[in-house]
Coordinates of C-alpha atoms and ligand atoms in Angstrom, one line a residue:
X1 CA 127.9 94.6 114.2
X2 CA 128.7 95.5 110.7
X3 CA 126.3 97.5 107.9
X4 CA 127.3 98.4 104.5
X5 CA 125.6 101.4 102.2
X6 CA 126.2 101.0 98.5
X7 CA 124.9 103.7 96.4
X8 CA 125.6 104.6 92.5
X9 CA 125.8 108.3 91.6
X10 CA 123.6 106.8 88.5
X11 CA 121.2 105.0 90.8
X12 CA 118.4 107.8 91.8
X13 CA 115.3 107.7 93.2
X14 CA 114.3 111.0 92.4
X15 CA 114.9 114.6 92.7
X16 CA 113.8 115.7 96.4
X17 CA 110.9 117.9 95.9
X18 CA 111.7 120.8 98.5
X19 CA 108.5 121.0 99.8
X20 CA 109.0 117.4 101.3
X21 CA 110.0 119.3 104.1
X22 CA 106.6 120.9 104.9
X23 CA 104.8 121.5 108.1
X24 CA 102.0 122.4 109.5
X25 CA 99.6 125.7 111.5
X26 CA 97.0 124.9 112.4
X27 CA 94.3 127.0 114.7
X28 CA 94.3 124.4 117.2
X29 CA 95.4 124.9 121.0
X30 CA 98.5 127.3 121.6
X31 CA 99.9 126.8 118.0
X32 CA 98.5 130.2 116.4
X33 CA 97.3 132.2 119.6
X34 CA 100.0 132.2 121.9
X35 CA 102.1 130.1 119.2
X36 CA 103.3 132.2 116.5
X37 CA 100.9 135.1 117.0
X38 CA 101.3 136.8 120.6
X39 CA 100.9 140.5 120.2
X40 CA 102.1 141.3 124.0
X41 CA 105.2 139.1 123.8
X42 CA 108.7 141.3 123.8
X43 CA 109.6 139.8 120.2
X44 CA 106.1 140.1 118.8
X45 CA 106.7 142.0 115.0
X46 CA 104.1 145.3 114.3
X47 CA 101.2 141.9 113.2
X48 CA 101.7 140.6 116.5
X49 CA 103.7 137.8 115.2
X50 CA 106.9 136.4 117.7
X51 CA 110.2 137.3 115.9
X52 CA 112.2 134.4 117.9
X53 CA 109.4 131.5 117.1
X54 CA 110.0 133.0 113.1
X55 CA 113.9 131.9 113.9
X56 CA 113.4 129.0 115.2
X57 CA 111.0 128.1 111.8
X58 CA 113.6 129.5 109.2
X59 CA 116.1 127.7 111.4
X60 CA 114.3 124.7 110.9
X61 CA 114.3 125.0 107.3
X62 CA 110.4 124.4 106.7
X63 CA 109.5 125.0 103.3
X64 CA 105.9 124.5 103.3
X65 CA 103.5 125.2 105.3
X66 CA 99.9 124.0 105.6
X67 CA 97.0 126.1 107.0
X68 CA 94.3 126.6 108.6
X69 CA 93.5 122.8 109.7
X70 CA 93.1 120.0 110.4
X71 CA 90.1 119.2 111.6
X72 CA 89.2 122.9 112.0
X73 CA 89.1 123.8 108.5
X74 CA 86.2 121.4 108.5
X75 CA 84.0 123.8 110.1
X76 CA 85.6 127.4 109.3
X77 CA 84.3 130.2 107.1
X78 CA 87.4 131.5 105.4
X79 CA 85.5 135.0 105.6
X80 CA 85.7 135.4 109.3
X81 CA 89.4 136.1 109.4
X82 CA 89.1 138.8 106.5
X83 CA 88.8 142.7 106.9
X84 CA 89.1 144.8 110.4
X85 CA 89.8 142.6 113.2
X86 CA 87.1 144.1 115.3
X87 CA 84.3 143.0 113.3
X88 CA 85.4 139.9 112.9
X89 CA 83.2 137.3 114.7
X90 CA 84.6 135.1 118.2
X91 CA 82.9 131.4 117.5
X92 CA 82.6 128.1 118.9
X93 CA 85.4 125.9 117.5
X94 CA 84.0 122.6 117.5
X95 CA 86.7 120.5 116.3
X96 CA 88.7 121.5 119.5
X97 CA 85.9 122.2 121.4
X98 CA 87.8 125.8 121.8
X99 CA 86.6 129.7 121.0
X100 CA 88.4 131.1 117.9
X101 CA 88.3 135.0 118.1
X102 CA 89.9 135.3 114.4
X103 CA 92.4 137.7 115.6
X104 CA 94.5 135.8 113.0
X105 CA 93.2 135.3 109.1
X106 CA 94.6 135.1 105.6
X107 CA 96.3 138.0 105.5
X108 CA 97.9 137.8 108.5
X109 CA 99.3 134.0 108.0
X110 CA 100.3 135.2 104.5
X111 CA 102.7 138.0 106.3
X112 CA 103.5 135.5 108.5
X113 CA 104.7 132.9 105.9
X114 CA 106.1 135.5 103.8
X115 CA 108.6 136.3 107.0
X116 CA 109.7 132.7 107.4
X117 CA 110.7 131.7 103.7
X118 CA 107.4 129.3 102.8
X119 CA 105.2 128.6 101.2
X120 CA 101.6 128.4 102.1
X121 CA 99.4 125.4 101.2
X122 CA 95.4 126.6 101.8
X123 CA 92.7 124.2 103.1
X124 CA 89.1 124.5 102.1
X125 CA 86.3 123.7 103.8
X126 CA 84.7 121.2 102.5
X127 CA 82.9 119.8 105.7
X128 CA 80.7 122.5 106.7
X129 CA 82.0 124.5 103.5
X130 CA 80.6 124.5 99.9
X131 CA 81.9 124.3 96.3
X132 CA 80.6 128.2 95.8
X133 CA 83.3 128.9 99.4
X134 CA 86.0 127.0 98.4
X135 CA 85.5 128.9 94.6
X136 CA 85.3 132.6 96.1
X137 CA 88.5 132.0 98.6
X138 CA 90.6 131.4 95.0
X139 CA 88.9 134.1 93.3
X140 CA 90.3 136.1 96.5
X141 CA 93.7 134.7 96.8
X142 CA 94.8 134.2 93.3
X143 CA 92.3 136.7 90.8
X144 CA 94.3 139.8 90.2
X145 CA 91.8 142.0 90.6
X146 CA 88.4 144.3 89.2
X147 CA 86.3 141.2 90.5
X148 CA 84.2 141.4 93.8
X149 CA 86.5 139.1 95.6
X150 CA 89.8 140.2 94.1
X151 CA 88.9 143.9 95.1
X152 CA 87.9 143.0 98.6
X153 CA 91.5 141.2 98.7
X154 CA 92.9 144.7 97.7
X155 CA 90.8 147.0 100.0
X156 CA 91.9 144.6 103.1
X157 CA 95.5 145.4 102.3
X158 CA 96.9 143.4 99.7
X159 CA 97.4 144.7 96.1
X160 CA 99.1 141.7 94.3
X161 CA 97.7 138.5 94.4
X162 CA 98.6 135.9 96.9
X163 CA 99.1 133.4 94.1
X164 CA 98.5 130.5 96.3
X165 CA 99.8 127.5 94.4
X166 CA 99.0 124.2 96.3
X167 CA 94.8 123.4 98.2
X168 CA 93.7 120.9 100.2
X169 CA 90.3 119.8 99.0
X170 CA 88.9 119.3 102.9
X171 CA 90.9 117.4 105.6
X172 CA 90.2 113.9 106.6
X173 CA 87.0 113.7 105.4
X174 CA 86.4 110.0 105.8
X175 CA 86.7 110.0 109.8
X176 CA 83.6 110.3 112.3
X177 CA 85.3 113.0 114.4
X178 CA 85.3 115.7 111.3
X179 CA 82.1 118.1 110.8
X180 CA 80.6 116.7 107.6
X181 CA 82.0 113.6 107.7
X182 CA 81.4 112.3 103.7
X183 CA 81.1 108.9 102.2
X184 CA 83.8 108.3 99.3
X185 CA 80.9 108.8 96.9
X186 CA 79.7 112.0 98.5
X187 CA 83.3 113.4 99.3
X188 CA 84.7 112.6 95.7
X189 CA 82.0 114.1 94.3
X190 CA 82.3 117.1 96.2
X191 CA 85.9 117.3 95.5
X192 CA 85.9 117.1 91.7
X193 CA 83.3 120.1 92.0
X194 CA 85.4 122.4 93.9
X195 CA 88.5 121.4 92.2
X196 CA 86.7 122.1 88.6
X197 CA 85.4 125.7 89.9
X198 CA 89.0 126.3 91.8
X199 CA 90.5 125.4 88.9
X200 CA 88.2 127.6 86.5
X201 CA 89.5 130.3 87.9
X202 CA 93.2 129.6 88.1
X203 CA 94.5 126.9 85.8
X204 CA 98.2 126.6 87.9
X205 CA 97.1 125.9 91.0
X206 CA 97.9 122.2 92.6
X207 CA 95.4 120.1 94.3
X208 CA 95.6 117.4 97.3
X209 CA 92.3 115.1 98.0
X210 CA 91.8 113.7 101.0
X211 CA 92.7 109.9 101.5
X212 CA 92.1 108.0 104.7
X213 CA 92.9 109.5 108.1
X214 CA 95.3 106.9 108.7
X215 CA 96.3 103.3 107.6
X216 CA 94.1 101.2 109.9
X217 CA 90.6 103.2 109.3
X218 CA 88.1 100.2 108.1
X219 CA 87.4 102.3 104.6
X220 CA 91.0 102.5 103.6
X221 CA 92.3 101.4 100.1
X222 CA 88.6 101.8 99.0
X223 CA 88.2 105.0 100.0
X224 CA 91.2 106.3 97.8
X225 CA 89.5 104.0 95.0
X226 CA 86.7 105.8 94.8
X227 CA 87.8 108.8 95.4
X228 CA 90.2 108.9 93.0
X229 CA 87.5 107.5 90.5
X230 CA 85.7 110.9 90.9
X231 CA 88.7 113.0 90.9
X232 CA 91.7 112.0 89.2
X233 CA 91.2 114.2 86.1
X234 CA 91.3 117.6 88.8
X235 CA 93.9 115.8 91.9
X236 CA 97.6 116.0 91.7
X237 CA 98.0 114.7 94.9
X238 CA 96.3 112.1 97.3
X239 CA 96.9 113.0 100.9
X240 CA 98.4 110.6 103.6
X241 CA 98.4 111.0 107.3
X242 CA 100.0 108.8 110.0
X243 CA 100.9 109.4 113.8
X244 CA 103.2 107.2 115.8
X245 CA 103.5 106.6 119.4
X246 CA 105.7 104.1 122.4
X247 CA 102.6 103.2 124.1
X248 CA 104.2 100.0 125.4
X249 CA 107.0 101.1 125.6
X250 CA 109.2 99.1 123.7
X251 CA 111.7 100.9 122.2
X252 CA 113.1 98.1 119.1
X253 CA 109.3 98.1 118.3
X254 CA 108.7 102.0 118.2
X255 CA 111.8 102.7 116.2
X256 CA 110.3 100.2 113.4
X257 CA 107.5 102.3 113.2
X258 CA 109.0 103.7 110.1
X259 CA 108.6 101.1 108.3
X260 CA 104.5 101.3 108.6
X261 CA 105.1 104.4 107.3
X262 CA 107.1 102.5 104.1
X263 CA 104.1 100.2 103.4
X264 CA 101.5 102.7 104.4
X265 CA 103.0 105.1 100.9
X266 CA 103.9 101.8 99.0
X267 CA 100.3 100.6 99.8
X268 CA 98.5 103.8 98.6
X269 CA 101.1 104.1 95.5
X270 CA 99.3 100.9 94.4
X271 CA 95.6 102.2 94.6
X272 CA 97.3 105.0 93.0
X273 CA 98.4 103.0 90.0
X274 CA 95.6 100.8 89.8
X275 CA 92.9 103.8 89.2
X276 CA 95.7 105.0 86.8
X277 CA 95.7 101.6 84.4
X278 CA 92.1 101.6 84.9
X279 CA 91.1 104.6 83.4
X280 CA 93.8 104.0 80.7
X281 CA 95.4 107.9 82.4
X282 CA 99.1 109.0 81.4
X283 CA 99.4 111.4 84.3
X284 CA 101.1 109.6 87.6
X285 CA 99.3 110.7 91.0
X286 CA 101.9 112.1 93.4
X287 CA 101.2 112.0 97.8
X288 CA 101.1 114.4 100.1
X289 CA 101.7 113.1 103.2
X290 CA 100.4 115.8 105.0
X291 CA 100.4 115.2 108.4
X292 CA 102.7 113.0 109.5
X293 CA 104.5 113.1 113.8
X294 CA 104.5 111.4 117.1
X295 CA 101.5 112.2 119.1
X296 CA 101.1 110.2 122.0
X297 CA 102.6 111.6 125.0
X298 CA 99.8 114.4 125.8
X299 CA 96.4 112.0 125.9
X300 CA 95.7 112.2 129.4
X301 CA 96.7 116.3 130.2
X302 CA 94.3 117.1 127.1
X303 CA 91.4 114.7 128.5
X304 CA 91.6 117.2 131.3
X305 CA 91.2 120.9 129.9
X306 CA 87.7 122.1 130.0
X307 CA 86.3 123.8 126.8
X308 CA 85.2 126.6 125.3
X309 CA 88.9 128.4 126.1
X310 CA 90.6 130.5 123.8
X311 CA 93.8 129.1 123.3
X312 CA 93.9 126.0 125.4
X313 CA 97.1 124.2 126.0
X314 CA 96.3 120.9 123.5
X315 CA 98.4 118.1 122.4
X316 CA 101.8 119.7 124.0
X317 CA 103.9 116.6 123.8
X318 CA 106.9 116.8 125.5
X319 CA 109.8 114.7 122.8
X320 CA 112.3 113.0 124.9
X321 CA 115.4 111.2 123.0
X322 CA 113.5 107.7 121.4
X323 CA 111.2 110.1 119.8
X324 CA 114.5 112.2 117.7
X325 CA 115.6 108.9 116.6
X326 CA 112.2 107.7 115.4
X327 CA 111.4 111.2 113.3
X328 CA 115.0 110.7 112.3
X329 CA 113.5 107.2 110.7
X330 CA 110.7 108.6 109.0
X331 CA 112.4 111.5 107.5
X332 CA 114.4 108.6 105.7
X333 CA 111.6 106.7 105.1
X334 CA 110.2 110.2 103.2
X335 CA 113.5 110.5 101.4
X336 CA 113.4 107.0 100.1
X337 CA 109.4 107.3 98.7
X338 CA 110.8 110.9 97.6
X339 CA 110.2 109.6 93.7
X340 CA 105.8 110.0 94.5
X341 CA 106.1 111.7 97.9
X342 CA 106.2 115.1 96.8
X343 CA 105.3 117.3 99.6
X344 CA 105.3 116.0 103.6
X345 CA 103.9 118.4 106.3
X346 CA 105.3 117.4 109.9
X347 CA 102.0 117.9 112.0
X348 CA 102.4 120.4 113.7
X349 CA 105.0 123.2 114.1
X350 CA 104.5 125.4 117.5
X351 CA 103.5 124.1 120.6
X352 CA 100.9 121.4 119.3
X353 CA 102.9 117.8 118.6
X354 CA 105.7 120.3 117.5
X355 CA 109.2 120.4 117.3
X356 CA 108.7 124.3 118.3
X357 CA 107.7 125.5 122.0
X358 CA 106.8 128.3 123.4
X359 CA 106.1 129.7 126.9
X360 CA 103.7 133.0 126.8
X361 CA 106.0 136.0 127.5
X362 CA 108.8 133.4 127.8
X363 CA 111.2 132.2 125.8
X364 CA 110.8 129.4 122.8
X365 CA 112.5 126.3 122.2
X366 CA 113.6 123.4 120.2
X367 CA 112.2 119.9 121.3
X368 CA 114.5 116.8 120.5
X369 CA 112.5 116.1 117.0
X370 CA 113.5 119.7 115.4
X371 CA 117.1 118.3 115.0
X372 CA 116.3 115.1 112.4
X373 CA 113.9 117.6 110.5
X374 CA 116.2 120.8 110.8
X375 CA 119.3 118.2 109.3
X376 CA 117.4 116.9 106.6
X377 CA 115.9 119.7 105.5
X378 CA 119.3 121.5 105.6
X379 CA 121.8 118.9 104.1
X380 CA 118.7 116.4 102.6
X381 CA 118.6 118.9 98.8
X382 CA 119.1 117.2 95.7
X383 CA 118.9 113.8 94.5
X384 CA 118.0 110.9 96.4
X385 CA 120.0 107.9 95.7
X386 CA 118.8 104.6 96.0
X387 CA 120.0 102.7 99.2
X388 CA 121.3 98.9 98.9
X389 CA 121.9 98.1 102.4
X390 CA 123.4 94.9 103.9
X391 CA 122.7 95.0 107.4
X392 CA 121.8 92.4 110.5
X393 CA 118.2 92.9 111.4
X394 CA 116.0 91.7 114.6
X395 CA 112.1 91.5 114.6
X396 CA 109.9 93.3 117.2
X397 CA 106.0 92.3 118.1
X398 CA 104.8 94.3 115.1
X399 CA 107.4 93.8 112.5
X400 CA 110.4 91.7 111.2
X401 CA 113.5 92.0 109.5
X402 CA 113.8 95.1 111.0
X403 CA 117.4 96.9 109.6
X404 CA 119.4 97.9 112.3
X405 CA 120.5 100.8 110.5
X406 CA 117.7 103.1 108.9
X407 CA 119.7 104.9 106.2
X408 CA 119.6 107.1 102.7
X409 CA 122.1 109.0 101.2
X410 CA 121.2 112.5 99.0
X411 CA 123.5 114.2 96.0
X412 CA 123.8 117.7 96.9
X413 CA 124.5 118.7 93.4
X414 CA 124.5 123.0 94.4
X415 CA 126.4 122.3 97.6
X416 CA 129.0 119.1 95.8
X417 CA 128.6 116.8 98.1
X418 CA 127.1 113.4 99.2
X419 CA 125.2 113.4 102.5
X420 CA 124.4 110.5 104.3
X421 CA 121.8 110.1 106.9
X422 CA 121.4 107.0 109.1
X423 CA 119.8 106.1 112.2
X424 CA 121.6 103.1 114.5
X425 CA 118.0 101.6 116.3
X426 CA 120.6 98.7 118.4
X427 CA 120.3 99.8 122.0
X428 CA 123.6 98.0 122.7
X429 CA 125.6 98.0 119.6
X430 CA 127.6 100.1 117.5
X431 CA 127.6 99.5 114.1
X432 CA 130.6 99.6 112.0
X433 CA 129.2 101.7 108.5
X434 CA 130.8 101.1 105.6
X435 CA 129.2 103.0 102.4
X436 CA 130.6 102.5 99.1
X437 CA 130.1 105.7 97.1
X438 CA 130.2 104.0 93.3
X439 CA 130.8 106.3 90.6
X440 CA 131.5 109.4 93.4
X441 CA 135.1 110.5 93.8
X442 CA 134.8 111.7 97.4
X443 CA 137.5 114.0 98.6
X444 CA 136.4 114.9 102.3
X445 CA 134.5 114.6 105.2
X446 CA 132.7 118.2 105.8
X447 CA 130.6 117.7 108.7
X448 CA 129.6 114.8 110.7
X449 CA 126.3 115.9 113.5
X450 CA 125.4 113.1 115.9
X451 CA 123.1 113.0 118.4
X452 CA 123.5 109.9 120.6
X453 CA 124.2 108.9 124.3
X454 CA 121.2 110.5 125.8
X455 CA 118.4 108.3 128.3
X456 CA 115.9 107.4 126.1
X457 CA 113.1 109.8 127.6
X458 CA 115.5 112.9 128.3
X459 CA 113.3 116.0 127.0
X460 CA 114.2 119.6 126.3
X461 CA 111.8 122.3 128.1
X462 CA 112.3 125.8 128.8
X463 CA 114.5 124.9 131.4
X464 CA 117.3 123.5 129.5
X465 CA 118.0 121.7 125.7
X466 CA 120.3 118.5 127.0
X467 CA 119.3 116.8 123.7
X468 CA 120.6 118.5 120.7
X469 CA 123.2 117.2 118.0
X470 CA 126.9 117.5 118.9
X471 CA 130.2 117.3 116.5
X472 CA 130.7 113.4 115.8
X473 CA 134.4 112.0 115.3
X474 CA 135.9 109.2 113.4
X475 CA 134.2 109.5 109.9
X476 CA 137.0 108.6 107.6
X477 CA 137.2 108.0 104.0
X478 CA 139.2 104.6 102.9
X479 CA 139.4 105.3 98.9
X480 CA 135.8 105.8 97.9
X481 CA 134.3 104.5 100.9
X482 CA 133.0 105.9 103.7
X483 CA 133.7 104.4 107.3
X484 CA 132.2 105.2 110.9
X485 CA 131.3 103.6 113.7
X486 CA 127.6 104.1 114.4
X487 CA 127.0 104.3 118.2
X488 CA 123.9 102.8 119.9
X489 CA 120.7 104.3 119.5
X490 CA 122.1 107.6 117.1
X491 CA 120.8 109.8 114.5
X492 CA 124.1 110.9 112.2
X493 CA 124.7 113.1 109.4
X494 CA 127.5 112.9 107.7
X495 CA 128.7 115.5 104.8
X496 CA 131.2 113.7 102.1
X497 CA 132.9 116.7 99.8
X498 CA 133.0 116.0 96.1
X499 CA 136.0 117.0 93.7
Ligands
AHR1 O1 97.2 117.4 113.7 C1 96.2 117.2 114.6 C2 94.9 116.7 113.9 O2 95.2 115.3 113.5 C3 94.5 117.4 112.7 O3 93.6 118.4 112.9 C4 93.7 116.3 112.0 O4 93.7 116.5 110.6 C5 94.3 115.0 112.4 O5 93.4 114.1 112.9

């Protein structure tokens, strides 16, 4: 088979906001306690905090980082993890059914942050929570001081300000599962409130509202109508959240899955733009797809753990191969929306549906999906150029004119080069790439990272990594075009050097 890329260095979608490349802690199962935060382990930092998960997310390049939930946020008082950890109060956790001890709090994730390179997006609660809450926890975070909050903020420790810049106004407030589930009217209301008072107090911060929890909920598209009626003068962002899974195990299907993802942002761009021309508004909402993986794989273990456990091993998928290539899609797919998808949290980042394990006083590793997300973040900077592709397709059960090749290229102004990104989803073919780089006078080829030729459902586990990226070969450049033989099922990065 044959596929041809033709980009234009004038042709751009948009400039990649960094924080595309976001992820996610949430106080849910192993990820904090036992996660990121094990105060026995051999690594652990003077907080408690393990030094060699903290490499593994710098290696990984987050940039962003989302806290404390998720569903949990929906019932959590921000106050609890404040001040001396042994008055701080051990409570039922009913999202997760789970007992949260608050060892870890504000100021310990914003240490923790601080030591991996991101920044932290804040959830309030606005389930449980109130507009007076979500109000005091930016007086503490952001005030610089001589107020009640602010000088609480300093006698627990920290002096300067957080200056927290981006909050989630509540999480997934339209589904029956979350504590104080709203209607759009009740939760847009709510929303513009806290967002008013949170904004009262500190004029730059950024806020996300809550859209649907996912694409097929029976609300959606008038859900983000109305909420958007109520808040669009205090949003900046309307959230998005999808998961993916092979349930029937049909691999041409599962790898399509990215192009839900397409229509799922081009759908809720257009409820976007709609409350825009309706109230007659100049400013452009931006998304924050803020939880976006492959959870599937851990249903059955997690119907099994009985509750009320600190720390219970919840939704530890296991990646194998099919999943690398499919995150490789959607990282793409984020790339190519990257023009209103401003921020993108990959839900989540240690040991729950992450690309980061972790064994208790054992060593931590990197499932298959860390690889797509670690390369893009990496080698994804810049500008995104727009993709013309001309390329075979096949259709699955859910979808048709599927592209063989999933692909996106990125300007790398600081680094000079052009990197292209492309996944081959043929289980039989390679695919002979051409991509004409129009108005680029490409000199070299300075890295080319592949990961192919694995089964399908290989994992990595503590016991071994078999599926990481190796060195690819035959990337050539013919003039101004780039040529390379994409093997079957393959996630591949190549670097092209400027002059
Ligand atoms: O990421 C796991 C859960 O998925 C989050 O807590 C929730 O927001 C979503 O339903």
């Amino acid at each position: 088979m044959k596929a041809k890329l033709t980009i234009n260095k004038s042709f751009e979608i948009a400039q990649i906001d960094p924080r595309i490349y976001g992820s996610f802690v949430e106080h849910l199962g192993r990820c904090v306690y036992d996660g990121i935060y094990e105060p026995g382990h051999p690594t652990a930092d003077a907080m408690g905090f393990r030094d060699d998960v903290k490499a593994l997310v710098k290696e990984m390049g987050t940039s962003f980082i989302r806290y404390p939930g998720g569903n949990f946020v929906s019932g959590y008082n921000w106050e609890d993890g404040i001040g001396p950890k042994e008055n701080r109060p051990r409570r039922l956790e009913l999202a997760w059914r789970s007992v949260e001890t608050n060892e870890v709090g504000l100021h310990e994730f914003m240490h923790w942050v601080k030591e991996v390179g991101a920044e932290a997006n804040m959830a309030v609660n606005l389930g449980t929570g109130s507009i007076d809450a979500a109000r005091n926890i930016v007086e503490y975070c952001n005030h610089p001081g001589g107020t009640y909050w602010s000088d609480l903020r300093k006698q627990n420790g920290a002096d300067a300000p957080f200056d927290i810049k981006t909050w989630c106004l509540g999480n997934e407030m339209d589904g029956p599962w979350q504590m104080g589930q709203k209607t759009a009217t009740e939760y847009g209301r709510i929303a513009a409130e806290a967002g008013k008072l949170m904004r009262l107090i500190d004029k730059n911060i950024e806020l996300v509202v809550c859209g649907s929890s996912h694409y097929e909920m029976p609300t959606f598209a008038s859900w983000e109508a109305e909420v958007l009626e109520h808040t669009y003068e205090y949003a900046d962002y309307l959230s998005l959240h999808r998961y993916y899974g092979n349930q029937k195990n049909d691999i041409g299907n599962y790898l399509a899955k990215s192009i839900d993802m397409d229509n799922f942002i081009k759908s809720v761009v257009a409820i976007c733009d709609y409350i825009k021309a309706k109230k007659r508004s100049k400013k452009t909402m931006y998304l924050s797809f803020d939880e976006y993986n492959i959870w599937y794989h851990s249903g059955a273990a997690d119907r099994k753990i009985a509750p009320w456990q600190v720390a219970p091993p919840l939704l530890e998928d296991a990646y194998n191969f099919e999943d690398a290539l499919l995150m490789g899609c959607l990282v793409i797919t984020l790339l190519k929306n990257s023009d209103r998808v401003k921020i993108a949290c990959l839900a989540q980042l240690v040991n729950v549906i992450a690309p980061i394990m972790t064994e208790k006083n054992g060593p931590a590793w990197r499932q298959t999906t860390f690889y797509p997300f670690a390369h893009a973040a990496k080698f994804g900077q810049g500008t995104a150029l727009t993709p013309v592709l001309d390329c075979p397709t096949y259709s699955s059960v859910d979808f048709d004119n599927v592209p063989y090749v999933e692909s996106i290229a990125v300007h790398n102004h600081a680094e000079n080069e052009v990197v292209v990104f492309a996944v081959n989803r043929s289980k039989d073919d390679n695919i002979d790439f051409a991509v004409d780089l129009q108005g680029f006078a490409p000199s070299g080829i300075a890295g080319f990272y592949e990961m192919s030729g694995h089964d399908v459902k290989r994992v990595n586990s503590k016991a071994g990594c078999p599926v990481e990226p190796q060195d690819g070969t035959g990337a050539t450049l013919d003039g101004d075009t780039l040529k390379v033989a994409l093997k079957p099922l393959s996630w591949n990065v190549i670097r092209i050097t400027l002059e």
